[in-house]
Structures are given as C-alpha cells and as structure tokens.
GROMACS .gro file of C-alpha atoms in nm:
model
  485
    1MET     CA    1  17.369  13.958   9.986
    2ASN     CA    2  17.366  14.253   9.752
    3GLU     CA    3  17.461  14.497  10.031
    4GLU     CA    4  17.746  14.268  10.142
    5ASN     CA    5  17.890  14.250   9.791
    6MET     CA    6  17.851  14.626   9.745
    7ASP     CA    7  18.032  14.699  10.075
    8GLY     CA    8  18.351  14.527   9.971
    9THR     CA    9  18.370  14.695   9.625
   10ASN     CA   10  18.573  14.987   9.503
   11GLY     CA   11  18.515  14.976   9.130
   12CYS     CA   12  18.258  14.905   8.866
   13SER     CA   13  18.399  14.570   8.773
   14LYS     CA   14  18.379  14.448   9.127
   15VAL     CA   15  18.020  14.566   9.151
   16ARG     CA   16  17.929  14.374   8.841
   17THR     CA   17  18.101  14.065   8.989
   18GLY     CA   18  17.895  14.100   9.309
   19ILE     CA   19  17.573  14.137   9.113
   20GLN     CA   20  17.662  13.829   8.901
   21ASN     CA   21  17.744  13.631   9.225
   22GLU     CA   22  17.411  13.729   9.371
   23ALA     CA   23  17.223  13.623   9.057
   24ALA     CA   24  17.407  13.285   9.053
   25LEU     CA   25  17.312  13.225   9.416
   26LEU     CA   26  16.954  13.321   9.362
   27ALA     CA   27  16.930  13.084   9.065
   28LEU     CA   28  17.079  12.801   9.285
   29MET     CA   29  16.805  12.869   9.552
   30GLU     CA   30  16.525  12.869   9.297
   31LYS     CA   31  16.654  12.546   9.134
   32THR     CA   32  16.700  12.354   9.461
   33GLY     CA   33  16.429  12.512   9.688
   34TYR     CA   34  16.688  12.551   9.966
   35ASN     CA   35  16.695  12.864  10.184
   36MET     CA   36  17.016  13.058  10.236
   37VAL     CA   37  17.094  13.267  10.547
   38GLN     CA   38  17.416  13.459  10.637
   39GLU     CA   39  17.495  13.503  11.011
   40ASN     CA   40  17.804  13.513  11.240
   41GLY     CA   41  18.060  13.498  10.957
   42GLN     CA   42  17.901  13.203  10.774
   43ARG     CA   43  17.642  13.145  10.505
   44LYS     CA   44  17.403  12.858  10.555
   45PHE     CA   45  17.250  12.680  10.262
   46GLY     CA   46  16.973  12.453  10.376
   47GLY     CA   47  16.965  12.307  10.728
   48PRO     CA   48  16.703  12.163  10.691
   49PRO     CA   49  16.642  12.107  10.316
   50PRO     CA   50  16.296  12.143  10.165
   51GLY     CA   51  16.050  11.888  10.292
   52TRP     CA   52  16.277  11.762  10.574
   53GLU     CA   53  16.091  11.606  10.878
   54GLY     CA   54  16.240  11.491  11.201
   55PRO     CA   55  16.573  11.566  11.375
   56PRO     CA   56  16.894  11.665  11.201
   57PRO     CA   57  17.129  11.385  11.072
   58PRO     CA   58  17.326  11.202  11.339
   59ARG     CA   59  17.693  11.265  11.437
   60GLY     CA   60  17.934  11.166  11.158
   61CYS     CA   61  17.731  11.305  10.862
   62GLU     CA   62  17.932  11.625  10.830
   63VAL     CA   63  18.258  11.679  10.637
   64PHE     CA   64  18.508  11.960  10.653
   65VAL     CA   65  18.626  12.109  10.324
   66GLY     CA   66  18.949  12.301  10.304
   67LYS     CA   67  19.158  12.487  10.046
   68ILE     CA   68  18.856  12.631   9.866
   69PRO     CA   69  18.944  12.912   9.622
   70ARG     CA   70  18.845  13.241   9.785
   71ASP     CA   71  18.628  13.352   9.490
   72MET     CA   72  18.426  13.026   9.470
   73TYR     CA   73  18.065  13.013   9.606
   74GLU     CA   74  17.771  12.782   9.660
   75ASP     CA   75  17.657  12.790   9.297
   76GLU     CA   76  17.987  12.612   9.208
   77LEU     CA   77  18.043  12.408   9.522
   78VAL     CA   78  17.703  12.261   9.585
   79PRO     CA   79  17.674  12.075   9.257
   80VAL     CA   80  18.017  11.921   9.327
   81PHE     CA   81  17.917  11.790   9.675
   82GLU     CA   82  17.575  11.679   9.552
   83ARG     CA   83  17.758  11.403   9.366
   84ALA     CA   84  17.810  11.218   9.694
   85GLY     CA   85  17.449  11.243   9.817
   86LYS     CA   86  17.176  11.469   9.946
   87ILE     CA   87  17.301  11.777  10.128
   88TYR     CA   88  17.127  11.865  10.454
   89GLU     CA   89  17.318  12.183  10.507
   90PHE     CA   90  17.618  12.354  10.345
   91ARG     CA   91  17.796  12.612  10.559
   92LEU     CA   92  18.050  12.839  10.379
   93MET     CA   93  18.266  13.053  10.605
   94MET     CA   94  18.263  13.421  10.483
   95GLU     CA   95  18.488  13.726  10.521
   96PHE     CA   96  18.336  14.073  10.570
   97SER     CA   97  18.468  14.162  10.218
   98GLY     CA   98  18.243  13.902  10.060
   99GLU     CA   99  18.509  13.643   9.983
  100ASN     CA  100  18.492  13.304  10.142
  101ARG     CA  101  18.744  13.216  10.415
  102GLY     CA  102  18.869  12.906  10.227
  103TYR     CA  103  18.671  12.635  10.408
  104ALA     CA  104  18.326  12.507  10.460
  105PHE     CA  105  18.128  12.233  10.637
  106VAL     CA  106  17.892  12.005  10.439
  107MET     CA  107  17.633  11.798  10.625
  108TYR     CA  108  17.477  11.501  10.448
  109THR     CA  109  17.162  11.311  10.540
  110THR     CA  110  17.348  10.987  10.609
  111LYS     CA  111  17.701  10.886  10.730
  112GLU     CA  112  17.740  10.672  10.416
  113GLU     CA  113  17.706  10.986  10.196
  114ALA     CA  114  17.967  11.171  10.413
  115GLN     CA  115  18.208  10.883  10.375
  116LEU     CA  116  18.153  10.873   9.999
  117ALA     CA  117  18.226  11.245   9.977
  118ILE     CA  118  18.554  11.194  10.156
  119ARG     CA  119  18.654  10.910   9.918
  120ILE     CA  120  18.566  11.083   9.593
  121LEU     CA  121  18.628  11.452   9.671
  122ASN     CA  122  18.936  11.455   9.889
  123ASN     CA  123  19.215  11.607   9.678
  124TYR     CA  124  18.958  11.673   9.402
  125GLU     CA  125  19.079  11.937   9.142
  126ILE     CA  126  18.797  12.182   9.169
  127ARG     CA  127  18.965  12.433   8.941
  128PRO     CA  128  19.275  12.385   8.729
  129GLY     CA  129  19.568  12.344   8.974
  130LYS     CA  130  19.336  12.394   9.278
  131PHE     CA  131  19.279  12.087   9.487
  132ILE     CA  132  19.040  12.083   9.782
  133GLY     CA  133  19.065  11.861  10.091
  134VAL     CA  134  18.775  11.676  10.247
  135CYS     CA  135  18.767  11.496  10.575
  136VAL     CA  136  18.519  11.402  10.852
  137SER     CA  137  18.408  11.697  11.069
  138LEU     CA  138  18.326  11.633  11.434
  139ASP     CA  139  18.149  11.863  11.676
  140ASN     CA  140  18.398  11.838  11.966
  141CYS     CA  141  18.219  11.810  12.302
  142ARG     CA  142  18.526  11.751  12.514
  143LEU     CA  143  18.765  11.985  12.696
  144PHE     CA  144  19.106  11.906  12.832
  145ILE     CA  145  19.156  12.034  13.192
  146GLY     CA  146  19.513  12.028  13.319
  147ALA     CA  147  19.684  12.117  13.653
  148ILE     CA  148  19.417  11.928  13.856
  149PRO     CA  149  19.539  11.821  14.206
  150LYS     CA  150  19.639  11.460  14.174
  151GLU     CA  151  19.455  11.344  14.487
  152LYS     CA  152  19.112  11.441  14.345
  153LYS     CA  153  18.881  11.162  14.261
  154LYS     CA  154  18.653  11.148  13.954
  155GLU     CA  155  18.339  11.233  14.158
  156GLU     CA  156  18.502  11.539  14.304
  157ILE     CA  157  18.615  11.666  13.964
  158LEU     CA  158  18.275  11.597  13.808
  159ASP     CA  159  18.089  11.781  14.091
  160GLU     CA  160  18.328  12.078  14.065
  161MET     CA  161  18.301  12.107  13.683
  162LYS     CA  162  17.913  12.089  13.711
  163LYS     CA  163  17.929  12.387  13.958
  164VAL     CA  164  18.141  12.615  13.738
  165THR     CA  165  18.008  12.517  13.385
  166GLU     CA  166  17.676  12.407  13.232
  167GLY     CA  167  17.598  12.094  13.022
  168VAL     CA  168  17.856  11.857  13.182
  169VAL     CA  169  17.779  11.498  13.097
  170ASP     CA  170  18.086  11.310  13.220
  171VAL     CA  171  18.449  11.340  13.334
  172ILE     CA  172  18.720  11.101  13.219
  173VAL     CA  173  19.009  11.069  13.466
  174TYR     CA  174  19.300  10.837  13.426
  175PRO     CA  175  19.502  10.699  13.723
  176SER     CA  176  19.868  10.770  13.749
  177ALA     CA  177  20.091  10.522  13.590
  178THR     CA  178  20.299  10.481  13.908
  179ASP     CA  179  20.035  10.540  14.178
  180LYS     CA  180  19.683  10.414  14.101
  181THR     CA  181  19.540  10.609  14.399
  182LYS     CA  182  19.613  10.935  14.226
  183ASN     CA  183  19.505  11.088  13.895
  184ARG     CA  184  19.758  11.209  13.636
  185GLY     CA  185  19.693  11.578  13.694
  186PHE     CA  186  19.447  11.621  13.412
  187ALA     CA  187  19.096  11.522  13.305
  188PHE     CA  188  18.874  11.522  13.002
  189VAL     CA  189  18.527  11.686  13.054
  190LYS     CA  190  18.250  11.582  12.818
  191TYR     CA  191  17.964  11.827  12.749
  192GLU     CA  192  17.617  11.770  12.605
  193SER     CA  193  17.696  11.968  12.290
  194HIS     CA  194  17.979  12.150  12.110
  195ARG     CA  195  17.814  12.480  12.205
  196ALA     CA  196  17.815  12.393  12.575
  197ALA     CA  197  18.181  12.291  12.558
  198ALA     CA  198  18.270  12.611  12.367
  199MET     CA  199  18.088  12.824  12.628
  200ALA     CA  200  18.264  12.645  12.906
  201ARG     CA  201  18.606  12.688  12.733
  202ARG     CA  202  18.540  13.062  12.690
  203LYS     CA  203  18.464  13.089  13.061
  204LEU     CA  204  18.767  12.892  13.172
  205ILE     CA  205  19.037  12.982  12.908
  206PRO     CA  206  19.171  13.315  13.034
  207GLY     CA  207  19.421  13.132  13.258
  208THR     CA  208  19.306  13.293  13.582
  209PHE     CA  209  19.029  13.042  13.676
  210GLN     CA  210  19.108  12.836  13.976
  211LEU     CA  211  18.988  12.500  14.103
  212TRP     CA  212  19.076  12.402  14.451
  213GLY     CA  213  19.322  12.693  14.467
  214HIS     CA  214  19.502  12.583  14.146
  215THR     CA  215  19.504  12.780  13.822
  216ILE     CA  216  19.386  12.523  13.563
  217GLN     CA  217  19.490  12.476  13.200
  218VAL     CA  218  19.212  12.451  12.949
  219ASP     CA  219  19.204  12.350  12.578
  220TRP     CA  220  19.006  12.147  12.336
  221ALA     CA  221  19.057  11.775  12.375
  222ASP     CA  222  19.130  11.547  12.086
  223PRO     CA  223  18.792  11.457  11.938
  224GLU     CA  224  18.679  11.098  11.976
  225LYS     CA  225  18.772  10.914  11.654
  226GLU     CA  226  18.481  10.810  11.435
  227VAL     CA  227  18.550  10.481  11.255
  228ASP     CA  228  18.290  10.334  11.028
  229GLU     CA  229  18.111  10.018  11.138
  230GLU     CA  230  18.245   9.822  10.843
  231THR     CA  231  18.599   9.886  10.949
  232MET     CA  232  18.528   9.817  11.321
  233GLN     CA  233  18.378   9.488  11.224
  234ARG     CA  234  18.715   9.371  11.111
  235VAL     CA  235  18.915   9.486  11.418
  236LYS     CA  236  19.074   9.197  11.615
  237VAL     CA  237  19.301   9.408  11.842
  238LEU     CA  238  19.212   9.511  12.192
  239PHE     CA  239  19.325   9.837  12.365
  240VAL     CA  240  19.401   9.777  12.736
  241ARG     CA  241  19.429  10.074  12.964
  242ASN     CA  242  19.525  10.130  13.332
  243LEU     CA  243  19.804   9.868  13.356
  244MET     CA  244  20.074   9.874  13.615
  245ILE     CA  245  20.419  10.004  13.484
  246SER     CA  246  20.568   9.678  13.612
  247THR     CA  247  20.329   9.446  13.431
  248THR     CA  248  20.505   9.274  13.148
  249GLU     CA  249  20.380   9.180  12.791
  250GLU     CA  250  20.425   8.813  12.892
  251THR     CA  251  20.186   8.856  13.188
  252ILE     CA  252  19.930   9.037  12.972
  253LYS     CA  253  19.940   8.762  12.709
  254ALA     CA  254  19.907   8.491  12.973
  255GLU     CA  255  19.606   8.665  13.133
  256PHE     CA  256  19.423   8.712  12.802
  257ASN     CA  257  19.500   8.352  12.696
  258LYS     CA  258  19.331   8.215  13.003
  259PHE     CA  259  18.983   8.221  12.861
  260LYS     CA  260  19.107   8.049  12.540
  261PRO     CA  261  19.467   7.922  12.521
  262GLY     CA  262  19.657   8.030  12.211
  263ALA     CA  263  19.403   8.300  12.110
  264VAL     CA  264  19.645   8.590  12.152
  265GLU     CA  265  19.887   8.647  11.858
  266ARG     CA  266  20.108   8.914  12.032
  267VAL     CA  267  20.106   9.200  12.282
  268LYS     CA  268  20.258   9.545  12.252
  269LYS     CA  269  20.281   9.732  12.575
  270LEU     CA  270  20.360  10.105  12.609
  271ARG     CA  271  20.404  10.236  12.964
  272ASP     CA  272  20.066  10.164  13.126
  273TYR     CA  273  19.859  10.063  12.828
  274ALA     CA  274  19.887   9.785  12.564
  275PHE     CA  275  19.757   9.655  12.240
  276VAL     CA  276  19.655   9.288  12.246
  277HIS     CA  277  19.647   9.124  11.891
  278PHE     CA  278  19.428   8.815  11.843
  279PHE     CA  279  19.429   8.561  11.560
  280ASN     CA  280  19.049   8.580  11.530
  281ARG     CA  281  18.806   8.874  11.575
  282GLU     CA  282  18.555   8.646  11.759
  283ASP     CA  283  18.816   8.570  12.019
  284ALA     CA  284  18.897   8.944  12.058
  285VAL     CA  285  18.530   9.030  12.117
  286ALA     CA  286  18.486   8.753  12.366
  287ALA     CA  287  18.801   8.848  12.552
  288MET     CA  288  18.689   9.213  12.573
  289SER     CA  289  18.377   9.123  12.758
  290VAL     CA  290  18.549   8.874  12.988
  291MET     CA  291  18.859   9.083  13.068
  292SER     CA  292  18.721   9.436  13.117
  293GLY     CA  293  18.730   9.525  13.486
  294LYS     CA  294  18.959   9.239  13.570
  295CYS     CA  295  19.264   9.286  13.790
  296ILE     CA  296  19.621   9.236  13.660
  297ASP     CA  297  19.888   9.285  13.915
  298GLY     CA  298  19.650   9.469  14.138
  299ALA     CA  299  19.525   9.713  13.870
  300SER     CA  300  19.165   9.719  13.744
  301ILE     CA  301  19.197   9.727  13.364
  302GLU     CA  302  18.974   9.884  13.097
  303VAL     CA  303  18.944   9.698  12.766
  304THR     CA  304  18.795   9.822  12.432
  305LEU     CA  305  18.836   9.744  12.066
  306ALA     CA  306  19.126   9.944  11.921
  307LYS     CA  307  19.024  10.206  11.668
  308PRO     CA  308  19.227  10.193  11.347
  309VAL     CA  309  19.380  10.517  11.214
  310ASN     CA  310  19.169  10.645  10.927
  311LYS     CA  311  19.425  10.839  10.717
  312GLU     CA  312  19.158  11.015  10.512
  313ASN     CA  313  18.972  11.130  10.825
  314THR     CA  314  19.284  11.270  10.987
  315TRP     CA  315  19.336  11.529  10.717
  316ARG     CA  316  19.326  11.874  10.879
  317GLN     CA  317  19.473  12.131  10.637
  318HIS     CA  318  19.307  12.430  10.477
  319LEU     CA  319  19.400  12.680  10.209
  320ASN     CA  320  19.728  12.805  10.361
  321GLY     CA  321  19.861  12.464  10.455
  322GLN     CA  322  19.827  12.515  10.829
  323MET     CA  323  19.590  12.324  11.057
  324SER     CA  324  19.227  12.369  10.994
  325PRO     CA  325  19.029  12.623  11.193
  326SER     CA  326  18.838  12.344  11.370
  327PRO     CA  327  18.950  12.364  11.730
  328GLU     CA  328  18.995  11.993  11.794
  329SER     CA  329  19.376  11.970  11.817
  330LEU     CA  330  19.497  11.743  12.092
  331ILE     CA  331  19.711  11.913  12.355
  332VAL     CA  332  19.969  11.681  12.501
  333TYR     CA  333  19.988  11.735  12.875
  334ALA     CA  334  20.351  11.670  12.966
  335ASN     CA  335  20.415  11.659  13.342
  336LYS     CA  336  20.719  11.556  13.544
  337GLU     CA  337  20.566  11.221  13.630
  338GLU     CA  338  20.531  11.110  13.275
  339GLY     CA  339  20.889  11.214  13.195
  340HIS     CA  340  21.023  11.355  12.863
  341PRO     CA  341  21.126  11.168  12.551
  342LYS     CA  342  21.491  11.119  12.506
  343THR     CA  343  21.683  11.051  12.188
  344LEU     CA  344  22.033  10.986  12.097
  345GLY     CA  345  22.252  11.086  11.802
  346LYS     CA  346  22.266  11.415  11.616
  347PRO     CA  347  21.946  11.606  11.557
  348PRO     CA  348  21.792  11.586  11.212
  349ALA     CA  349  21.800  11.882  10.974
  350LEU     CA  350  21.557  12.158  11.056
  351PRO     CA  351  21.284  12.280  10.813
  352ALA     CA  352  21.410  12.501  10.539
  353ARG     CA  353  21.188  12.802  10.615
  354LEU     CA  354  21.025  12.968  10.907
  355ASN     CA  355  20.732  13.212  10.865
  356GLY     CA  356  20.846  13.286  10.512
  357GLN     CA  357  21.195  13.362  10.644
  358HIS     CA  358  21.495  13.149  10.598
  359SER     CA  359  21.544  12.933  10.906
  360PRO     CA  360  21.854  12.983  11.115
  361SER     CA  361  22.180  12.809  11.056
  362PRO     CA  362  22.470  12.770  11.297
  363PRO     CA  363  22.654  13.095  11.363
  364GLU     CA  364  22.967  13.164  11.158
  365ILE     CA  365  23.215  13.000  11.383
  366GLU     CA  366  23.495  12.755  11.301
  367ARG     CA  367  23.352  12.405  11.351
  368GLY     CA  368  23.541  12.074  11.405
  369THR     CA  369  23.715  11.858  11.659
  370TYR     CA  370  24.059  11.914  11.800
  371PRO     CA  371  24.300  11.676  11.970
  372PHE     CA  372  24.298  11.665  12.346
  373PHE     CA  373  24.671  11.623  12.450
  374PRO     CA  374  24.773  11.483  12.790
  375GLY     CA  375  24.854  11.768  13.034
  376THR     CA  376  24.634  12.019  12.866
  377LYS     CA  377  24.517  12.278  13.123
  378LEU     CA  378  24.136  12.286  13.177
  379THR     CA  379  23.962  12.593  13.332
  380PRO     CA  380  23.609  12.578  13.488
  381ILE     CA  381  23.380  12.803  13.291
  382SER     CA  382  23.014  12.889  13.297
  383MET     CA  383  22.808  12.858  12.979
  384TYR     CA  384  22.687  13.219  13.036
  385SER     CA  385  23.042  13.359  13.031
  386LEU     CA  386  23.086  13.249  12.666
  387LYS     CA  387  23.020  13.468  12.364
  388SER     CA  388  22.701  13.412  12.177
  389SER     CA  389  22.902  13.291  11.873
  390HIS     CA  390  22.990  12.978  12.069
  391PHE     CA  391  22.629  12.848  12.048
  392ASN     CA  392  22.489  12.681  11.739
  393SER     CA  393  22.164  12.586  11.905
  394ALA     CA  394  21.873  12.828  11.916
  395VAL     CA  395  21.759  12.663  12.236
  396MET     CA  396  22.086  12.751  12.397
  397HIS     CA  397  22.080  13.103  12.249
  398LEU     CA  398  21.740  13.162  12.404
  399ASP     CA  399  21.848  13.033  12.742
  400TYR     CA  400  22.171  13.248  12.712
  401TYR     CA  401  21.991  13.572  12.643
  402CYS     CA  402  21.726  13.514  12.914
  403ASN     CA  403  22.013  13.470  13.157
  404LYS     CA  404  22.202  13.776  13.021
  405ASN     CA  405  21.886  13.988  13.073
  406ASN     CA  406  21.835  13.848  13.424
  407TRP     CA  407  21.513  13.684  13.309
  408ALA     CA  408  21.374  13.356  13.429
  409PRO     CA  409  21.442  13.061  13.193
  410PRO     CA  410  21.197  13.010  12.905
  411GLU     CA  411  20.909  12.779  12.963
  412TYR     CA  412  20.833  12.511  12.692
  413TYR     CA  413  20.487  12.360  12.648
  414LEU     CA  414  20.451  12.067  12.405
  415TYR     CA  415  20.150  12.012  12.184
  416SER     CA  416  20.079  11.748  11.921
  417THR     CA  417  19.840  11.672  11.636
  418THR     CA  418  19.807  11.401  11.370
  419SER     CA  419  19.917  11.450  11.005
  420GLN     CA  420  19.729  11.336  10.694
  421ASP     CA  421  19.929  11.013  10.686
  422GLY     CA  422  19.881  10.933  11.054
  423LYS     CA  423  20.218  11.061  11.190
  424VAL     CA  424  20.228  11.245  11.527
  425LEU     CA  425  20.351  11.603  11.463
  426LEU     CA  426  20.478  11.827  11.741
  427VAL     CA  427  20.500  12.195  11.823
  428TYR     CA  428  20.624  12.383  12.121
  429LYS     CA  429  20.476  12.695  12.276
  430ILE     CA  430  20.735  12.920  12.454
  431VAL     CA  431  20.647  13.150  12.740
  432ILE     CA  432  20.911  13.407  12.850
  433PRO     CA  433  20.789  13.488  13.216
  434ALA     CA  434  20.965  13.823  13.218
  435ILE     CA  435  20.753  13.956  12.935
  436ALA     CA  436  20.448  13.728  12.968
  437ASN     CA  437  20.229  14.018  13.082
  438GLY     CA  438  20.310  14.229  12.782
  439SER     CA  439  20.146  14.239  12.438
  440GLN     CA  440  20.302  13.903  12.338
  441SER     CA  441  20.216  13.642  12.598
  442TYR     CA  442  20.368  13.346  12.421
  443PHE     CA  443  20.556  13.237  12.101
  444MET     CA  444  20.455  12.951  11.877
  445PRO     CA  445  20.575  12.878  11.525
  446ASP     CA  446  20.326  12.798  11.250
  447LYS     CA  447  20.518  12.489  11.145
  448LEU     CA  448  20.489  12.127  11.289
  449CYS     CA  449  20.784  11.884  11.335
  450SER     CA  450  20.811  11.514  11.352
  451THR     CA  451  21.069  11.505  11.624
  452ILE     CA  452  21.082  11.668  11.966
  453GLU     CA  453  21.430  11.809  11.905
  454ASP     CA  454  21.320  11.986  11.587
  455ALA     CA  455  21.007  12.115  11.746
  456LYS     CA  456  21.199  12.269  12.039
  457GLU     CA  457  21.463  12.419  11.817
  458LEU     CA  458  21.214  12.567  11.579
  459ALA     CA  459  21.020  12.720  11.863
  460ALA     CA  460  21.348  12.875  12.005
  461GLN     CA  461  21.434  13.007  11.657
  462PHE     CA  462  21.086  13.166  11.618
  463THR     CA  463  21.098  13.323  11.966
  464LEU     CA  464  21.447  13.470  11.913
  465LEU     CA  465  21.331  13.626  11.586
  466HIS     CA  466  21.028  13.792  11.746
  467LEU     CA  467  21.219  13.904  12.053
  468ASP     CA  468  21.467  14.068  11.826
  469ARG     CA  469  21.179  14.249  11.650
  470GLU     CA  470  20.996  14.354  11.960
  471HIS     CA  471  21.261  14.402  12.221
  472ASN     CA  472  21.572  14.484  12.018
  473LEU     CA  473  21.779  14.240  12.225
  474PHE     CA  474  22.039  14.148  11.961
  475SER     CA  475  22.275  14.330  11.737
  476LEU     CA  476  22.199  14.337  11.367
  477ASP     CA  477  22.520  14.141  11.300
  478LEU     CA  478  22.430  13.870  11.543
  479CYS     CA  479  22.073  13.842  11.400
  480ARG     CA  480  22.216  13.797  11.054
  481ARG     CA  481  22.448  13.520  11.174
  482ILE     CA  482  22.177  13.340  11.367
  483TRP     CA  483  21.913  13.362  11.092
  484ARG     CA  484  22.131  13.326  10.782
  485LYS     CA  485  22.080  13.000  10.597
   0.00000   0.00000   0.00000
C-alpha cells in the first residue's frame, strides 16, 4: 500500500497524505482483525472475516455503494457500514493513482443486514454536501443472446450454447407473440456463476461470433429482481406469460375465475402477457398452482407471482450521475415482429445539455404556418434536395447528411434501464455503416430519456456533433446553428 501511494505522488504533502492513509488502514486492520488485499483494481477488506466458518453469505447479501468521495477510504467507510450489521467483505474499487473510483461493494453476513444498509444509508450524507447511494448488488449470471434463428427450439439453443461456452445452466426462450411455433429471435442464457457469464460474454461479444450461420448479438441481461420475502408474502397479483395476442382480458378473467368465481379483481393485458389482480392473496397462490401450464385459446401459459418494483433497489447511479459500472443493464431487443412504439402530438422538450455542451435547438429559420390558397401550384420535391436549414430535427439532419455523402442510412438500436423511481428510461445507439469499421464504431449519448422520441433525437444530436469533430462534415456556421441553444 505504501508503494501504491508513493507512485501517485509528486510532492511532499501528497507523500505525507499517503503515509497517513496507510497508517489509518493499518490501524483499522489491527482493530478489526480483518485482512486487506489489493488486486485487479480493487481492495478487499475481509472475505471472509476473522473466525468465519462455512460458505460465503448467500445471494442478496451484497450492496452496491456509489458516489463515494474519491479521497475516502476503508478507515472512514467501514465504520459507517458496520452500523447495519457484520461485514463479510468490503471491496473498494481503486485507481492506479491511489484514489478510489467512487464506488464499492459491501457484503454482509445476512440479507436482513443488507436490506437495513439500504434503508439507513441510501442518500446518507457521508461528508458535508456529499451523499452516497446504496442499493442491492446482484452477481448477474444471465446473458442476452439476440439474432437467433426463430425456428430454433430451446433444446437446440441450449445444446449450442453448451458447445461454445462453459458453465451453462439453462436457456430461457420465449415463443413469438404471433406464432407460438417460433421463438422471438432472442434468448436468455443462465450460467452457474457471474464469472462464467462474464467469460462467455468476453468470448461472444466481438460481434463476429456466429451460431447457425448468423452473427449473434450479446449483452448482459437484466438481472433477476430480488424481492424480500416479507414483501412477496403480501403479493396478490399474478404474472401470466405466453398468451395469444387475440386473447382478451375478459377471457383471462373468466379462466382464472373458474377455480373460484369472483376471486379475480381485474386483469391488465399487454400484448402477450397480463397481470391478474386478486382480492385475496390466498386465492392468487391457489390460482397460480392450478393455472400454470393450462391452455388458453391454444397457448400453454406460464404463471408466477408478480414481483413488485423496489424503488430503493433499482438505484443505479454513481459519482458522476451516470449508470453504475455494474453491467446488468437490460438491453431491449426490438425486432420487426414486435413493432415500434408510436406516439402522437408534438415531441416534448429535449434535455438542456448534452455532454457538457448546450443541446441543439432548431436552426435559425423562420417558423410558422402559412395560408394554403386554392389554386396554389405544388411541385414534387425530394427531402434531400432541400437545404439543411429546412430541417429542425437532428434525426432528419443525420439522415440528410448520410444521403448527401452517399452513405447507407443510420441504424438505431434501442436500449433501456430503470430509474431510481421505477421509470423506464431509454437510450439509442447509432451505427453509421459507412464508418463503422473506423475508430468510432458507434455513437451513444451519456444521457437517458423518458420518451422514445427524445432518446432518438438526442442520439442523433450526439452523433452529428461527433461526426463534425471527426469527419468535418459540416460548415462551422451550420454547426453553430444546429447546436446553439
């Protein structure tokens, strides 16, 4: 530890600070009896603690801590987190310079202690004006695999994944909403450990790996939600999957009422799945066991208890306000079969800033409506024959400039995650095929949006800005008009 602190110093005051930090950490180790080891960019305190016997704590005992001041270390952090219970292991992520990276993982000996830490320490003022965030941490063991041939069955996908990766436990495949004999073009692969999933992702992620002659898409799947048993004991809503598109809410309600008339309060159906609300929990549990695997309109349904959204556990921000470094963000696989969301009305206002820059505003062109008089002559015109000043949408600007440069149209890929208050937030990744093999393979803003229109517009704005910087596509005057707020 002394060498690490010395390496990142350039002056006497910093050397003294390093020595003082080392002394504080040594004092903490002597007081607690815990060991401390630094490896692979993290410093481990404990794991196991002194006198521990048996296996490590079960899944759900670890919390993620974000927005930690960069000059704060275990001697200050450990006493704070010990308030919630006995620490099994404290892992602080470290920079080569000796500063921490702003986040850590704390594993307690029980799930109850981890939940208490979330309740009492999330948004805790750890220093004047410095508030940390604490949420449940999950070792994600599932990968999302996209672009799978739709005729492939679960057994075929499972066998193939076992051939190309190690540690595969199961494959989750959902039938198409419109044709139950086909899959939806993607699957979730479950591995025996986070490490096995990470190694598989590393092998498959380059984008050149093929299954059955198709280049597959690979990313981390959304981690399975952990809901405490006390909360689940109060759930009286069932989640029903694999319904036919044509099946109505009335049909679902009637089917679930068969085992006990009047037990169902209401049904909410969304495409090929539904939430069935019961008046009593006991009826919901009984219906789950009776109805799971039953056929409704020719489709064999899956029925489970619905998991409530835990707002505290969905917090995923760290020191700079972006998503946490944990890789469990859900990728939304949008294909043609599932369609694209449509909205009416004018798009909402865009975020005020983009990457520290002012976000774009409409170009400086006279705006307004004009009367259309009878007999007015209309001339057919292509969008691409207009001047750039006629566009006030970054999406249209991007399409316009790709066309002007004889490039293929931009490709948009939609991703989502969940905000602290449970909202679905969206972001687009844009690939420009003509330059995809260069140094910049894709463009993705570091801001999330609540509507699909804003997400697409923001991604186009971000891409235009970077194209201007790297490829000098636009005149300085045009850039000023596009990006001026």
